[in-house]
Short mmCIF file of C-alpha atoms in Angstrom, two decimals:
data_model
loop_
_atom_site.label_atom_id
_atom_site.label_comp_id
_atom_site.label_asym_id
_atom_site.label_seq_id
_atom_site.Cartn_x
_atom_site.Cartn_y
_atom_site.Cartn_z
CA UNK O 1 -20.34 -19.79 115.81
CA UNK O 2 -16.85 -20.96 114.68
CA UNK O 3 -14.41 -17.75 114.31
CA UNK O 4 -11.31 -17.05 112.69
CA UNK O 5 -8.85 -15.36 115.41
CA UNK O 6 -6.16 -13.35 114.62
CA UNK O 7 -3.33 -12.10 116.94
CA UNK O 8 -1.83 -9.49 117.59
CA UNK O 9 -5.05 -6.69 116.67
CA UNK O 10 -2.43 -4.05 116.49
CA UNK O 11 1.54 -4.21 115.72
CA UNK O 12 3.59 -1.09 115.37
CA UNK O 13 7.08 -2.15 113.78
CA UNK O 14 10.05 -0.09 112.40
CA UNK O 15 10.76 -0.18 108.53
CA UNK O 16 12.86 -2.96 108.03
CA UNK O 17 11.67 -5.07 110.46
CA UNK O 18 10.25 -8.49 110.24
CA UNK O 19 6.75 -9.03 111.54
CA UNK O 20 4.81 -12.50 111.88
CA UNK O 21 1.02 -12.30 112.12
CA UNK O 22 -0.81 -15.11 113.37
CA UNK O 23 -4.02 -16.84 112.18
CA UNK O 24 -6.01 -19.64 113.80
CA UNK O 25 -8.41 -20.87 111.04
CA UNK O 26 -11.03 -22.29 112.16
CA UNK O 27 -10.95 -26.09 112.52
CA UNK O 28 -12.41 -27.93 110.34
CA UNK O 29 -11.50 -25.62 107.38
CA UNK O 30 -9.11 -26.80 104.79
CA UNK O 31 -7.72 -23.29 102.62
CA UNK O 32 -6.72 -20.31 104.13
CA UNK O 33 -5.87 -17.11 103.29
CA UNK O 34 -4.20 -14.22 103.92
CA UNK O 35 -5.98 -10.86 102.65
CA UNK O 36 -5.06 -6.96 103.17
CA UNK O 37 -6.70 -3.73 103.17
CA UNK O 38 -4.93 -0.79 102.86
CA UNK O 39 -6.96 2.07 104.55
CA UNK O 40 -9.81 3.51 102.32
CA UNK O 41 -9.07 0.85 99.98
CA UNK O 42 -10.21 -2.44 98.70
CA UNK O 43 -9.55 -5.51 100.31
CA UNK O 44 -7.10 -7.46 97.98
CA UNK O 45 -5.91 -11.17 97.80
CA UNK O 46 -2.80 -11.84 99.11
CA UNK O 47 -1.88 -16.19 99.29
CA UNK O 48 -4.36 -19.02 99.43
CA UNK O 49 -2.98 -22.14 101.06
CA UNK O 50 -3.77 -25.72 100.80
CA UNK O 51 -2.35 -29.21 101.88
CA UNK O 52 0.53 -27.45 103.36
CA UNK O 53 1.72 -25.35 99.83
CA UNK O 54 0.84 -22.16 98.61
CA UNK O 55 -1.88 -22.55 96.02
CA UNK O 56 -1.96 -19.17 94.36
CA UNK O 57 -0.11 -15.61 95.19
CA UNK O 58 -1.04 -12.19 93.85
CA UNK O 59 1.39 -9.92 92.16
CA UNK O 60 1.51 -8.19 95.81
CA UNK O 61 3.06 -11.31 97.59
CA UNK O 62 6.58 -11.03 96.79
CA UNK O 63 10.06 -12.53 98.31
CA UNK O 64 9.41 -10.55 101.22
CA UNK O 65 6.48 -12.35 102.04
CA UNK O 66 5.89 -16.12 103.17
CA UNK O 67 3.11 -18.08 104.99
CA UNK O 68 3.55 -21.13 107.09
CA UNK O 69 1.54 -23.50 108.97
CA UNK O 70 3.49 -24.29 111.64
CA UNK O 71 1.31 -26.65 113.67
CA UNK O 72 -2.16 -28.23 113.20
CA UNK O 73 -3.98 -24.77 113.97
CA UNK O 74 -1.68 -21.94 113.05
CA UNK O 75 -1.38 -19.91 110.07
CA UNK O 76 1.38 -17.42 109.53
CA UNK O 77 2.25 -15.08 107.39
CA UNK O 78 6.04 -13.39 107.76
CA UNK O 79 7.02 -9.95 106.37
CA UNK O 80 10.89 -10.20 106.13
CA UNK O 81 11.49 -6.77 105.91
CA UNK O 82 8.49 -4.31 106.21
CA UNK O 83 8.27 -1.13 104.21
CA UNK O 84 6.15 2.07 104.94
CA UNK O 85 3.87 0.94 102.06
CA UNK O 86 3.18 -2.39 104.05
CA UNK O 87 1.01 -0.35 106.20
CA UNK O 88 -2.65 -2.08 106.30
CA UNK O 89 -5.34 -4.10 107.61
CA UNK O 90 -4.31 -8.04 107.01
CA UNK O 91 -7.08 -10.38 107.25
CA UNK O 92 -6.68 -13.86 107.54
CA UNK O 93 -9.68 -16.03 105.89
CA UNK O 94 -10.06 -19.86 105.88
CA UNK O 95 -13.36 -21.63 104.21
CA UNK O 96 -13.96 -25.22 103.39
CA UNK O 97 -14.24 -27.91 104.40
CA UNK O 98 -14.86 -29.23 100.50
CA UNK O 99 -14.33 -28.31 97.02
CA UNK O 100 -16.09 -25.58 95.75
CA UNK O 101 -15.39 -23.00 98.27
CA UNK O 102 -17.73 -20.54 96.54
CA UNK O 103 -20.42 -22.44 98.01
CA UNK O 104 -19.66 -22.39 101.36
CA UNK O 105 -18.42 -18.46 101.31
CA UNK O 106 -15.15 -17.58 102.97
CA UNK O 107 -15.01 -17.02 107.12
CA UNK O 108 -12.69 -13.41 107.82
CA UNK O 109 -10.91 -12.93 111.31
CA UNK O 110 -10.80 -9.22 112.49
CA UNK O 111 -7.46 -8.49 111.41
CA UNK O 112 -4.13 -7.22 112.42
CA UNK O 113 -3.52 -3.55 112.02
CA UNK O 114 -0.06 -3.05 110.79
CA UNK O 115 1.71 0.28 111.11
CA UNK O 116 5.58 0.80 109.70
CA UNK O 117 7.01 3.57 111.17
CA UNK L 1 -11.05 -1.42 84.41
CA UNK L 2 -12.29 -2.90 87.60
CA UNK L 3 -13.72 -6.50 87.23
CA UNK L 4 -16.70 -5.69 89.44
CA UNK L 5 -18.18 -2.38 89.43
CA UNK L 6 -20.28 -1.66 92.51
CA UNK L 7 -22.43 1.47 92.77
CA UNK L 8 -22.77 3.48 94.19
CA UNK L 9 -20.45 3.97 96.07
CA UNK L 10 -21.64 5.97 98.94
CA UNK L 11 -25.06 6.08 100.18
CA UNK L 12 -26.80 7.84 103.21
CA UNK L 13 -30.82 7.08 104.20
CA UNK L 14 -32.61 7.92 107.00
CA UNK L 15 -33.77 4.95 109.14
CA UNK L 16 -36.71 3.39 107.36
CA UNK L 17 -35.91 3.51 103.62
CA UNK L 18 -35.71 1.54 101.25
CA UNK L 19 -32.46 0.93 99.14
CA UNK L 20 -30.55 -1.36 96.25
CA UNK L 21 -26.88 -1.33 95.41
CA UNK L 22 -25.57 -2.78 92.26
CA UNK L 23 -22.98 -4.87 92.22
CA UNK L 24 -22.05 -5.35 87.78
CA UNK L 25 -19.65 -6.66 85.32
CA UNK L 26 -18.73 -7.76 81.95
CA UNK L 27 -17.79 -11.16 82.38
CA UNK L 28 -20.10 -14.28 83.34
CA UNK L 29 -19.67 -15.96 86.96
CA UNK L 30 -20.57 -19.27 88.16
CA UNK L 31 -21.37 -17.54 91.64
CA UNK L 32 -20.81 -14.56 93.82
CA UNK L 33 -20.95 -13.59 97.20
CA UNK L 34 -22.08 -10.30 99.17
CA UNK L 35 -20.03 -9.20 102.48
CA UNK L 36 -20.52 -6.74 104.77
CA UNK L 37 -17.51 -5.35 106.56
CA UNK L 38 -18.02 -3.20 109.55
CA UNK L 39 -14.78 -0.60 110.28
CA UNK L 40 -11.69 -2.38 112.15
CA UNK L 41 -13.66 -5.87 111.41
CA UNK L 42 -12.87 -8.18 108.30
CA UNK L 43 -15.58 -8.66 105.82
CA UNK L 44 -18.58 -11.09 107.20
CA UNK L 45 -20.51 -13.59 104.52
CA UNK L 46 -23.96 -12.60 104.31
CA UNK L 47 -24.96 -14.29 100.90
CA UNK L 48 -23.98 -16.61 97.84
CA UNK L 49 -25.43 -16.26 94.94
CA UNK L 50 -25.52 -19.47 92.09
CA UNK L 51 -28.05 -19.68 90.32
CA UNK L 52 -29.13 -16.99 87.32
CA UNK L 53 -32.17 -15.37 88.44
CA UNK L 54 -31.48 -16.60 92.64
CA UNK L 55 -33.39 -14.14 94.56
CA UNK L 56 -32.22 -14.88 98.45
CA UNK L 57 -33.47 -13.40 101.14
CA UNK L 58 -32.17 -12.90 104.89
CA UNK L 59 -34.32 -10.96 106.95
CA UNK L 60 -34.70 -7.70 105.42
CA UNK L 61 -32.07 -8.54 102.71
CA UNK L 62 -32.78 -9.36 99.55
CA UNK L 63 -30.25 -10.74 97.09
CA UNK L 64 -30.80 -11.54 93.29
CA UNK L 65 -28.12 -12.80 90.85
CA UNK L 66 -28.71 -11.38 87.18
CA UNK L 67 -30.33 -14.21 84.17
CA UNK L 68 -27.21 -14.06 82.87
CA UNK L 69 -24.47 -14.04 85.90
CA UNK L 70 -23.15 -10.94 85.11
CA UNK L 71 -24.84 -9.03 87.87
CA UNK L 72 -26.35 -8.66 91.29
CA UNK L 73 -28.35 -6.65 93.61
CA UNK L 74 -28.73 -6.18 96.91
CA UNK L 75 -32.27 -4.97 98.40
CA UNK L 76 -32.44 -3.40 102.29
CA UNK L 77 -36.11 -2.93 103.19
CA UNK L 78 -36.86 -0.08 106.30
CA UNK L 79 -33.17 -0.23 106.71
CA UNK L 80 -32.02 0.57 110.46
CA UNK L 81 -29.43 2.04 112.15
CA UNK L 82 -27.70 -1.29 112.31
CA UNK L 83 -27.32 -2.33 109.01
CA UNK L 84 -24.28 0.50 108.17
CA UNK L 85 -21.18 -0.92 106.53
CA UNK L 86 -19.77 -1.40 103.59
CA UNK L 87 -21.21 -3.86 101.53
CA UNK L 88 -19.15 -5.90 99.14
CA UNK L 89 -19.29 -7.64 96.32
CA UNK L 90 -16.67 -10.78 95.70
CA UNK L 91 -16.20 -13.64 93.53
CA UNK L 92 -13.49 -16.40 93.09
CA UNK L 93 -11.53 -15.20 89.52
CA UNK L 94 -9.79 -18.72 90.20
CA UNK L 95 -9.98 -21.75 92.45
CA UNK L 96 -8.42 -20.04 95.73
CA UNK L 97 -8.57 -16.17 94.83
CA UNK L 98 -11.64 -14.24 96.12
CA UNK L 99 -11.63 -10.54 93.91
CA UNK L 100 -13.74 -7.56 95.87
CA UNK L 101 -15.35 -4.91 94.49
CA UNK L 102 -14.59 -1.29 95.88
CA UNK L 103 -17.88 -1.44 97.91
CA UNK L 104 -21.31 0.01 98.52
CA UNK L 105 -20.44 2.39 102.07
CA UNK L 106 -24.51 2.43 103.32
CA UNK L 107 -24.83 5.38 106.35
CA UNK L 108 -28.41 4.92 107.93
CA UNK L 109 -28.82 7.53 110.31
CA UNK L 110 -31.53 7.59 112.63
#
């Protein structure tokens, strides 16, 4: 079964850092995502991605975050600076590989555990 | 006011039971998905939903989308120890942006 992968599982980083987490969708797939979960809380929407641009951002992606896809399989997302509050579970997610991405349900990797000390 | 209201939100059987969590809102959807997210793991697509009145079943699972798209269910027949997690609710609120509900965490104990 096709996976999402996501590297590193765990990254412990100082407060005003800059972390990259890394994201290989799975192939065929055309949007990806970048998701967190801050612990004991929902899972929220971060960025959805498509033909190379950001397609829509939540109120939570600010200027300290970007996303990239850097090659044909990677997906990035970049914290410029990290804060305590930055502390979470981020989940990459890619689905496709058509319109209508409700039908075909969205594929999660396992995440990267972030910690700002 | 949270656009999916899932209840409730903790639940503990004993291995064998039956169970249903709710997953309910105000506004009409043209689908909706259910996830189940283990701990440390990301959420993992069990269903979509389309249809008003879908009933879906997987296994022991059954899923049913409300006549009027405003709801769902989720049905676990002689749940085991295997099927604890949190179960989740989601739909897209725009092209690219899947929303969650707070989640359903199921405990089956044996």
């Amino acid at each position: 079964e096709p996976e999402v992968t996501q590297t590193p599982s765990h990254q412990v980083t100082q407060m005003g850092q800059e972390v990259i987490l890394r994201c290989v969708p799975i192939s065929n797939h055309l949007y990806f995502y970048w998701y967190r979960q801050i612990l004991g809380q929902k899972v929220e929407f971060l960025v959805s991605f498509y033909n190379n641009e950001i397609s829509e951002k939540s109120e939570i992606f600010d200027d300290q975050f970007s996303v990239e896809r850097p090659d044909g399989s990677n997906f990035t997302l970049k914290i410029r600076s990290t804060k305590l509050e930055d502390s979470a579970m981020y989940f990459c997610a890619s689905s496709g590989p058509g319109q209508g991405t409700s039908l075909y349900g969205y594929t999660f990797g396992s995440g990267t555990r972030l910690t700002v000390v | 006011t949270q656009l999916l209201e899932q209840s409730p939100q903790f639940l503990s059987i004993q291995e064998g039971e039956n169970l249903t969590v709710y997953c309910n809102s105000s506004s009409v959807f043209s689908s909706l998905q259910w996830y189940r997210q283990e701990p440390g793991e990301g959420p993992v697509l069990l269903v979509t939903v389309v249809t008003g009145g879908e009933v879906k079943k997987l296994k022991r699972l059954t899923f049913q989308f409300g006549d009027a798209r405003k709801d769902s269910s989720l049905h676990i027949t002689a749940a085991q120890t295997g099927d604890t997690g949190l179960y989740l609710c989601g739909i897209e609120t725009s092209g690219s942006r899947l929303t969650f509900g707070e989640g359903t965490q199921l405990t089956v104990n044996p």
